[in-house]
mmCIF file of C-alpha atoms in Angstrom:
data_model
loop_
_atom_site.group_PDB
_atom_site.id
_atom_site.type_symbol
_atom_site.label_atom_id
_atom_site.label_comp_id
_atom_site.label_asym_id
_atom_site.label_seq_id
_atom_site.Cartn_x
_atom_site.Cartn_y
_atom_site.Cartn_z
ATOM 1 C CA UNK A 1241 284.547 139.077 216.200
ATOM 2 C CA UNK A 1242 286.551 137.620 213.684
ATOM 3 C CA UNK A 1243 287.919 135.405 216.088
ATOM 4 C CA UNK A 1244 284.369 134.157 217.291
ATOM 5 C CA UNK A 1245 283.298 133.751 213.969
ATOM 6 C CA UNK A 1246 285.998 131.477 213.070
ATOM 7 C CA UNK A 1247 285.698 129.633 216.379
ATOM 8 C CA UNK A 1248 281.816 128.752 215.845
ATOM 9 C CA UNK A 1249 282.761 127.208 212.300
ATOM 10 C CA UNK A 1250 285.692 125.223 213.578
ATOM 11 C CA UNK A 1251 283.727 123.945 216.524
ATOM 12 C CA UNK A 1252 281.073 122.883 214.017
ATOM 13 C CA UNK A 1253 283.723 121.605 211.288
ATOM 14 C CA UNK A 1254 284.963 119.418 214.390
ATOM 15 C CA UNK A 1255 282.030 118.151 215.767
ATOM 16 C CA UNK A 1256 281.691 115.570 212.751
ATOM 17 C CA UNK A 1257 278.280 114.028 213.371
ATOM 18 C CA UNK A 1258 276.830 116.170 216.063
ATOM 19 C CA UNK A 1259 273.598 118.516 215.026
ATOM 20 C CA UNK A 1260 273.315 122.134 215.815
ATOM 21 C CA UNK A 1261 270.680 122.074 217.953
ATOM 22 C CA UNK A 1262 268.548 125.571 218.108
ATOM 23 C CA UNK A 1263 269.129 126.367 214.576
ATOM 24 C CA UNK A 1264 265.906 126.212 212.436
ATOM 25 C CA UNK A 1265 266.294 123.770 209.420
ATOM 26 C CA UNK A 1266 264.401 124.074 205.656
ATOM 27 C CA UNK A 1267 264.168 121.504 203.506
ATOM 28 C CA UNK A 1268 264.287 123.152 200.067
ATOM 29 C CA UNK A 1269 263.001 120.167 198.517
ATOM 30 C CA UNK A 1270 259.883 120.079 200.027
ATOM 31 C CA UNK A 1271 259.160 123.535 199.236
ATOM 32 C CA UNK A 1272 260.224 122.794 195.557
ATOM 33 C CA UNK A 1273 258.084 120.016 195.244
ATOM 34 C CA UNK A 1274 254.755 122.003 196.609
ATOM 35 C CA UNK A 1275 255.873 124.748 193.880
ATOM 36 C CA UNK A 1276 256.159 122.408 191.271
ATOM 37 C CA UNK A 1277 252.994 120.687 191.902
ATOM 38 C CA UNK A 1278 251.104 124.264 192.326
ATOM 39 C CA UNK A 1279 252.261 125.036 189.054
ATOM 40 C CA UNK A 1280 251.562 122.059 187.184
ATOM 41 C CA UNK A 1281 247.998 122.148 189.231
ATOM 42 C CA UNK A 1282 248.087 125.686 187.282
ATOM 43 C CA UNK A 1283 248.246 124.290 184.066
ATOM 44 C CA UNK A 1284 246.207 121.846 184.574
ATOM 45 C CA UNK A 1285 243.108 124.496 185.306
ATOM 46 C CA UNK A 1286 244.359 126.741 182.113
ATOM 47 C CA UNK A 1287 244.026 123.651 180.015
ATOM 48 C CA UNK A 1288 240.438 122.415 181.567
ATOM 49 C CA UNK A 1289 239.196 125.813 180.805
ATOM 50 C CA UNK A 1290 240.211 125.766 177.250
ATOM 51 C CA UNK A 1291 238.466 122.361 177.518
ATOM 52 C CA UNK A 1292 235.489 124.089 178.485
ATOM 53 C CA UNK A 1293 235.453 126.544 176.039
ATOM 54 C CA UNK A 1294 235.932 124.271 173.266
ATOM 55 C CA UNK A 1295 233.509 121.920 174.139
ATOM 56 C CA UNK A 1296 230.870 124.991 174.524
ATOM 57 C CA UNK A 1297 231.965 126.416 171.371
ATOM 58 C CA UNK A 1298 231.407 123.156 169.567
ATOM 59 C CA UNK A 1299 227.965 122.277 171.246
ATOM 60 C CA UNK A 1300 226.927 126.098 169.792
ATOM 61 C CA UNK A 1301 228.518 124.594 166.652
ATOM 62 C CA UNK A 1302 226.430 121.737 166.850
ATOM 63 C CA UNK A 1303 223.543 123.563 167.681
ATOM 64 C CA UNK A 1304 223.448 125.925 164.735
ATOM 65 C CA UNK A 1305 224.348 122.622 162.121
ATOM 66 C CA UNK A 1306 221.608 120.953 164.279
ATOM 67 C CA UNK A 1307 219.034 123.869 162.926
ATOM 68 C CA UNK A 1308 220.231 124.203 160.007
ATOM 69 C CA UNK A 1309 219.945 120.357 159.141
ATOM 70 C CA UNK A 1310 216.412 120.449 160.464
ATOM 71 C CA UNK A 1311 215.678 123.400 158.453
ATOM 72 C CA UNK A 1312 216.851 121.922 155.487
ATOM 73 C CA UNK A 1313 214.196 118.661 156.200
ATOM 74 C CA UNK A 1314 211.662 120.826 156.404
ATOM 75 C CA UNK A 1315 211.963 122.552 153.225
ATOM 76 C CA UNK A 1316 212.695 119.449 151.414
ATOM 77 C CA UNK A 1317 209.065 118.087 152.943
ATOM 78 C CA UNK A 1318 208.063 120.985 152.015
ATOM 79 C CA UNK A 1319 209.263 120.419 148.269
ATOM 80 C CA UNK A 1320 208.249 116.850 148.005
ATOM 81 C CA UNK A 1321 204.606 117.791 148.640
ATOM 82 C CA UNK A 1322 204.317 120.390 146.685
ATOM 83 C CA UNK A 1323 206.246 118.106 144.038
ATOM 84 C CA UNK A 1324 202.733 115.497 145.258
ATOM 85 C CA UNK A 1325 200.261 118.237 144.963
ATOM 86 C CA UNK A 1326 201.463 118.538 141.273
ATOM 87 C CA UNK A 1327 201.250 115.312 140.422
ATOM 88 C CA UNK A 1328 197.897 115.156 141.614
ATOM 89 C CA UNK A 1329 196.967 118.198 139.455
ATOM 90 C CA UNK A 1330 198.319 116.817 136.315
ATOM 91 C CA UNK A 1331 197.090 113.648 136.342
ATOM 92 C CA UNK A 1332 194.229 112.968 138.927
ATOM 93 C CA UNK A 1333 192.340 116.442 138.774
ATOM 94 C CA UNK A 1334 192.511 116.330 134.654
ATOM 95 C CA UNK A 1335 190.620 112.636 135.107
ATOM 96 C CA UNK A 1336 188.302 114.100 137.744
ATOM 97 C CA UNK A 1337 187.552 116.943 135.154
ATOM 98 C CA UNK A 1338 187.634 114.731 132.049
ATOM 99 C CA UNK A 1339 184.857 112.394 133.089
ATOM 100 C CA UNK A 1340 182.051 112.293 131.790
ATOM 101 C CA UNK A 1341 180.286 111.705 135.185
ATOM 102 C CA UNK A 1342 181.045 115.077 136.466
ATOM 103 C CA UNK A 1343 178.330 117.465 135.935
ATOM 104 C CA UNK A 1344 179.583 120.649 134.321
ATOM 105 C CA UNK A 1345 178.543 122.789 137.212
ATOM 106 C CA UNK A 1346 180.820 121.033 139.304
ATOM 107 C CA UNK A 1347 183.267 121.273 137.329
ATOM 108 C CA UNK A 1348 183.848 125.049 138.690
ATOM 109 C CA UNK A 1349 183.075 123.719 141.775
ATOM 110 C CA UNK A 1350 186.041 120.791 141.781
ATOM 111 C CA UNK A 1351 188.209 123.395 139.824
ATOM 112 C CA UNK A 1352 187.872 126.482 142.799
ATOM 113 C CA UNK A 1353 188.456 123.811 145.422
ATOM 114 C CA UNK A 1354 191.939 122.274 144.138
ATOM 115 C CA UNK A 1355 192.759 125.966 143.012
ATOM 116 C CA UNK A 1356 192.670 126.929 146.615
ATOM 117 C CA UNK A 1357 194.875 124.304 147.982
ATOM 118 C CA UNK A 1358 197.728 125.076 145.265
ATOM 119 C CA UNK A 1359 197.441 128.371 146.033
ATOM 120 C CA UNK A 1360 197.813 127.930 149.813
ATOM 121 C CA UNK A 1361 201.000 126.034 148.594
ATOM 122 C CA UNK A 1362 202.283 128.554 146.196
ATOM 123 C CA UNK A 1363 202.203 131.270 149.142
ATOM 124 C CA UNK A 1364 203.568 128.586 151.290
ATOM 125 C CA UNK A 1365 206.838 128.145 148.919
ATOM 126 C CA UNK A 1366 206.992 132.116 148.548
ATOM 127 C CA UNK A 1367 206.758 132.732 152.342
ATOM 128 C CA UNK A 1368 209.532 130.027 153.118
ATOM 129 C CA UNK A 1369 211.861 131.519 150.520
ATOM 130 C CA UNK A 1370 211.392 134.881 152.211
ATOM 131 C CA UNK A 1371 212.058 133.278 155.596
ATOM 132 C CA UNK A 1372 215.310 131.640 154.220
ATOM 133 C CA UNK A 1373 216.936 134.416 152.305
ATOM 134 C CA UNK A 1374 215.721 137.895 154.431
ATOM 135 C CA UNK A 1375 217.524 138.745 157.560
ATOM 136 C CA UNK A 1376 214.919 141.379 158.159
ATOM 137 C CA UNK A 1377 212.459 139.082 159.926
ATOM 138 C CA UNK A 1378 215.368 138.939 162.617
ATOM 139 C CA UNK A 1379 214.623 135.422 163.335
ATOM 140 C CA UNK A 1380 217.059 133.012 165.110
ATOM 141 C CA UNK A 1381 218.010 129.634 163.255
ATOM 142 C CA UNK A 1382 216.127 128.200 166.196
ATOM 143 C CA UNK A 1383 212.872 130.320 165.168
ATOM 144 C CA UNK A 1384 213.354 129.900 161.567
ATOM 145 C CA UNK A 1385 213.378 126.090 161.985
ATOM 146 C CA UNK A 1386 209.986 126.210 164.297
ATOM 147 C CA UNK A 1387 208.226 128.372 161.408
ATOM 148 C CA UNK A 1388 209.775 126.254 159.076
ATOM 149 C CA UNK A 1389 208.181 123.053 160.625
ATOM 150 C CA UNK A 1390 204.671 124.615 161.104
ATOM 151 C CA UNK A 1391 205.161 125.105 157.159
ATOM 152 C CA UNK A 1392 205.933 121.735 156.793
ATOM 153 C CA UNK A 1393 203.030 120.387 159.034
ATOM 154 C CA UNK A 1394 200.471 123.138 157.049
ATOM 155 C CA UNK A 1395 202.124 121.351 153.606
ATOM 156 C CA UNK A 1396 201.089 117.719 154.754
ATOM 157 C CA UNK A 1397 197.420 118.938 155.761
ATOM 158 C CA UNK A 1398 197.303 120.029 151.884
ATOM 159 C CA UNK A 1399 198.438 116.709 150.652
ATOM 160 C CA UNK A 1400 196.107 115.101 153.066
ATOM 161 C CA UNK A 1401 193.364 117.342 151.775
ATOM 162 C CA UNK A 1402 193.882 117.268 148.042
ATOM 163 C CA UNK A 1403 194.263 113.413 148.508
ATOM 164 C CA UNK A 1404 191.005 113.434 150.427
ATOM 165 C CA UNK A 1405 189.226 115.726 148.047
ATOM 166 C CA UNK A 1406 190.641 113.435 145.362
ATOM 167 C CA UNK A 1407 189.298 110.264 146.480
ATOM 168 C CA UNK A 1408 186.237 111.900 147.336
ATOM 169 C CA UNK A 1409 185.541 113.068 143.460
ATOM 170 C CA UNK A 1410 186.753 109.619 142.131
ATOM 171 C CA UNK A 1411 184.236 107.766 144.706
ATOM 172 C CA UNK A 1412 181.687 109.982 143.348
ATOM 173 C CA UNK A 1413 182.761 109.521 139.568
ATOM 174 C CA UNK A 1414 183.000 105.282 140.496
ATOM 175 C CA UNK A 1415 179.376 105.470 142.226
ATOM 176 C CA UNK A 1416 177.903 106.873 139.082
ATOM 177 C CA UNK A 1417 179.673 104.706 136.681
ATOM 178 C CA UNK A 1418 177.660 102.162 138.485
ATOM 179 C CA UNK A 1419 174.538 103.649 139.092
ATOM 180 C CA UNK A 1420 175.033 104.136 134.774
ATOM 181 C CA UNK A 1421 175.306 100.458 134.529
ATOM 182 C CA UNK A 1422 172.743 100.113 136.522
ATOM 183 C CA UNK A 1423 170.546 102.190 134.484
ATOM 184 C CA UNK A 1424 171.478 101.383 131.413
ATOM 185 C CA UNK A 1425 171.904 97.601 131.830
ATOM 186 C CA UNK A 1426 169.999 95.167 129.235
ATOM 187 C CA UNK A 1427 167.034 94.026 130.690
ATOM 188 C CA UNK A 1428 165.971 90.993 128.531
ATOM 189 C CA UNK A 1429 167.466 87.789 129.603
#
């Protein structure tokens, strides 16, 4: 048997350029290249999965920040509206109540209408504080932002309402003042 193997080996060496037909040949370089491509593709896929997860986390973070920003804007707008209400109470309401053209029985009515608006404003502030500080309500940030947005709209309506009432009372005062001047003008020309 040794002799046969040695003979075959000598024949292969002697045939210096002759191909051994019938024996399968494998190209290892193509196989290795394919494996390298598969490994590289796997790495890219893993990197893409990490990127998708990162983008998803970033999107969630942006949505949370956006919700917080919306809440902050709503809270700021409500605070500004409450400041407007306070300014009206300090200046315009005092002028209306001190006017000699507002009758005594009207003072109570004017005070009650303004008090109702201010009480509603204070209730909004209390409710807003409860929403922002309490987890007992079990609200998501989006739900909390929606409720605050509704309260912001209510606050704008209160400001509009108090401005309308103030304008109406100032118009009444102006009309009565003019009426008083007409009634008490000098008739001698």
